[in-house]
Structures are given as structure tokens and as C-alpha cells.
């Protein structure tokens, strides 16, 4: 992260993990989202707080990837567009046993972490701050587009709702 003033001069910097979404509040704290929301002091680069998230990851990955929530550094999945383009010779049919196992694992994960879980469960779409109300609002895309509101100072869960304005329990 590089902090640049209005004249284009670098006035500070710090290393932070790659994120999906970033925001800065009126006090100068930097919020970076990836698998959760982390709050950094922009002057020191120190991690100040982190929104709670589930201790395990939702099942998934490439079409025939093993069902696991453990990440192995250096081993990525086939990516979100795997299978999008047809390879010469056509696509292989998915293994019905693997599809059934993935569906069962997803169902078990959602039973363990229902939509009312007051923490980040999947990936984040972005981070929105409502500074006057001291709210952080990260949309959690894994459980059907939930939106949760956390306090900017304590990162305690305040409230939330599901896609299209539905209650979290729906």
C-alpha cells in the first residue's frame, strides 16, 4: 500500500496482503478485504482488527478438485473459468460420484455455517464503509449474497440481511 498526498508525493507505505476491495475511513485506517476484512493503521502498517470468519473454507475448487478446506501453498485450482472453453475433442463428462460428493460436502458445510452465522463464510465482493454510523458492510457472496454490518471500531456483528432484502435466516 502506498499513501500519496495531493501533490503526488509518497508520504507512507506498508506491506499488506493482496485484497479484493479496499476502503479508507475518515481517521485514515485502511480496510482490505480478501477472505475477511482487515483493518490497518496507515501510519504504521500494523493490523488493528479483523472481522471474524469461519475457521474452515467452503468446499469447492475446480470441477474435479478434491473436497477440502485446507489450502496448499503453491497449488491453485483450475480457476473460475475452467471448462468455459471446449477443448479439442470435447469436454469430459463430470464424474457423478464426485458431483454427488461435492453437493453433500456443500450441504454439510451450509448446515454447519447457516446464513445466520455472524461471520464471513465465503469470499467478499467489496468493502463499504459508513463512517458517520461507524459501520463496515462487506457483502459475503458465498451464502447467496448476504450483506453483514460490523462496527468499525470493535468489528462486532451488528446486523445483516440476505439477497434481495431477505432475512438472514431465509
XYZ file of C-alpha atoms in Angstrom:
170
model
C 0.000 0.000 0.000
C 1.400 3.378 -0.960
C -0.003 6.580 0.565
C 0.341 9.543 -1.795
C -0.586 13.151 -0.983
C -2.432 15.555 -3.295
C 0.885 16.711 -4.809
C 1.848 13.165 -5.801
C 4.489 12.754 -3.091
C 4.786 9.422 -1.292
C 4.102 10.077 2.398
C 3.982 6.492 3.617
C 3.696 2.848 2.669
C 3.271 -0.597 4.178
C 3.038 -4.196 3.038
C -0.408 -5.759 3.130
C -1.769 -8.983 1.675
C -3.426 -8.830 -1.719
C -7.042 -7.857 -1.306
C -10.393 -7.800 -3.013
C -11.752 -4.429 -2.101
C -10.228 -1.571 -0.154
C -11.553 1.438 1.719
C -10.123 4.191 3.921
C -12.098 5.767 6.774
C -12.043 9.388 7.938
C -9.442 8.536 10.594
C -7.027 7.160 7.996
C -7.465 3.457 8.768
C -7.213 1.196 5.724
C -9.618 -1.730 5.266
C -8.630 -4.546 2.910
C -10.862 -7.477 2.068
C -9.931 -10.906 0.809
C -11.321 -13.814 2.816
C -12.246 -11.375 5.596
C -11.890 -7.647 6.281
C -8.677 -6.477 7.908
C -8.157 -3.012 9.379
C -4.666 -1.482 9.195
C -3.138 1.633 10.729
C -1.955 3.519 7.636
C 0.875 5.213 9.550
C 2.474 2.041 10.940
C 1.061 -0.647 8.639
C 0.085 -2.709 11.683
C -3.006 -4.896 11.658
C -5.523 -3.343 14.068
C -8.537 -5.644 13.756
C -10.077 -8.400 11.667
C -13.711 -9.335 11.019
C -14.385 -12.870 12.311
C -14.582 -15.624 9.700
C -15.273 -19.342 9.745
C -12.242 -21.474 10.665
C -12.689 -23.599 7.551
C -13.345 -22.761 3.919
C -16.368 -23.778 1.878
C -15.846 -26.831 -0.326
C -15.203 -26.284 -3.987
C -12.457 -25.644 -6.448
C -12.024 -26.986 -9.945
C -14.582 -29.348 -11.414
C -12.754 -32.489 -10.280
C -10.798 -30.923 -7.405
C -10.743 -32.853 -4.137
C -13.123 -31.636 -1.464
C -11.013 -29.902 1.116
C -10.972 -26.686 3.058
C -7.203 -26.780 3.535
C -5.126 -24.561 1.250
C -1.854 -25.935 -0.021
C 0.514 -23.037 -0.796
C 1.620 -23.025 -4.425
C -1.261 -25.234 -5.586
C -4.153 -23.285 -7.065
C -7.362 -24.531 -8.567
C -8.221 -24.605 -12.250
C -9.775 -21.177 -11.750
C -13.245 -19.710 -12.192
C -13.336 -20.136 -15.985
C -12.110 -23.739 -16.074
C -14.205 -25.656 -18.568
C -15.600 -22.479 -20.128
C -13.991 -23.115 -23.497
C -14.390 -26.507 -25.100
C -11.059 -28.236 -25.574
C -10.337 -30.145 -28.785
C -12.163 -33.475 -28.584
C -14.905 -32.068 -26.355
C -15.391 -31.927 -22.617
C -15.180 -34.930 -20.371
C -18.374 -35.823 -18.534
C -18.185 -34.985 -14.816
C -17.862 -37.971 -12.531
C -21.325 -38.437 -10.943
C -19.738 -39.661 -7.694
C -17.547 -36.544 -7.496
C -20.549 -34.285 -8.199
C -22.605 -36.040 -5.506
C -19.711 -35.813 -3.028
C -19.286 -32.088 -3.707
C -23.032 -31.469 -3.258
C -23.019 -33.438 0.015
C -19.965 -31.529 1.274
C -21.575 -28.190 0.380
C -24.810 -29.184 2.134
C -22.864 -30.245 5.263
C -20.864 -27.001 5.238
C -24.030 -24.882 4.955
C -25.638 -26.866 7.773
C -22.600 -26.168 9.963
C -22.488 -22.476 8.943
C -26.077 -21.397 8.190
C -26.920 -17.979 6.712
C -27.357 -16.575 10.225
C -23.658 -17.178 11.037
C -22.391 -13.729 12.165
C -19.017 -14.023 10.462
C -17.548 -14.158 6.974
C -18.198 -17.575 5.435
C -17.026 -17.255 1.826
C -15.432 -14.648 -0.364
C -16.039 -10.917 -0.310
C -17.357 -8.817 -3.142
C -16.150 -5.488 -1.769
C -15.969 -3.351 1.353
C -18.246 -0.420 2.051
C -17.796 1.967 4.960
C -20.449 4.153 6.541
C -18.154 6.359 8.607
C -20.773 8.519 10.368
C -22.520 5.390 11.645
C -19.212 3.536 12.244
C -20.310 0.629 10.040
C -18.346 -1.688 7.797
C -20.523 -3.551 5.299
C -18.818 -6.419 3.463
C -21.100 -8.385 1.091
C -20.410 -12.109 1.675
C -21.030 -13.810 -1.671
C -20.855 -17.475 -0.645
C -24.174 -17.664 1.186
C -26.321 -16.219 -1.568
C -25.107 -12.646 -1.396
C -25.508 -11.879 2.301
C -24.680 -8.400 3.481
C -23.470 -8.013 7.042
C -22.790 -4.904 9.073
C -19.889 -4.791 11.529
C -18.871 -1.983 13.875
C -15.799 -0.126 12.534
C -14.206 0.194 15.972
C -14.885 -3.223 17.531
C -15.686 -5.312 14.407
C -18.628 -6.796 16.307
C -21.537 -8.038 14.183
C -24.456 -5.556 14.212
C -26.991 -6.880 11.707
C -27.336 -8.391 8.266
C -29.654 -9.497 5.511
C -29.681 -11.892 2.600
C -30.003 -11.332 -1.124
C -32.908 -9.199 -2.316
C -33.598 -7.925 1.220
C -34.488 -11.321 2.683
C -33.787 -12.049 6.341
C -30.513 -13.898 7.047
C -32.483 -16.965 8.113
C -34.016 -17.178 4.623
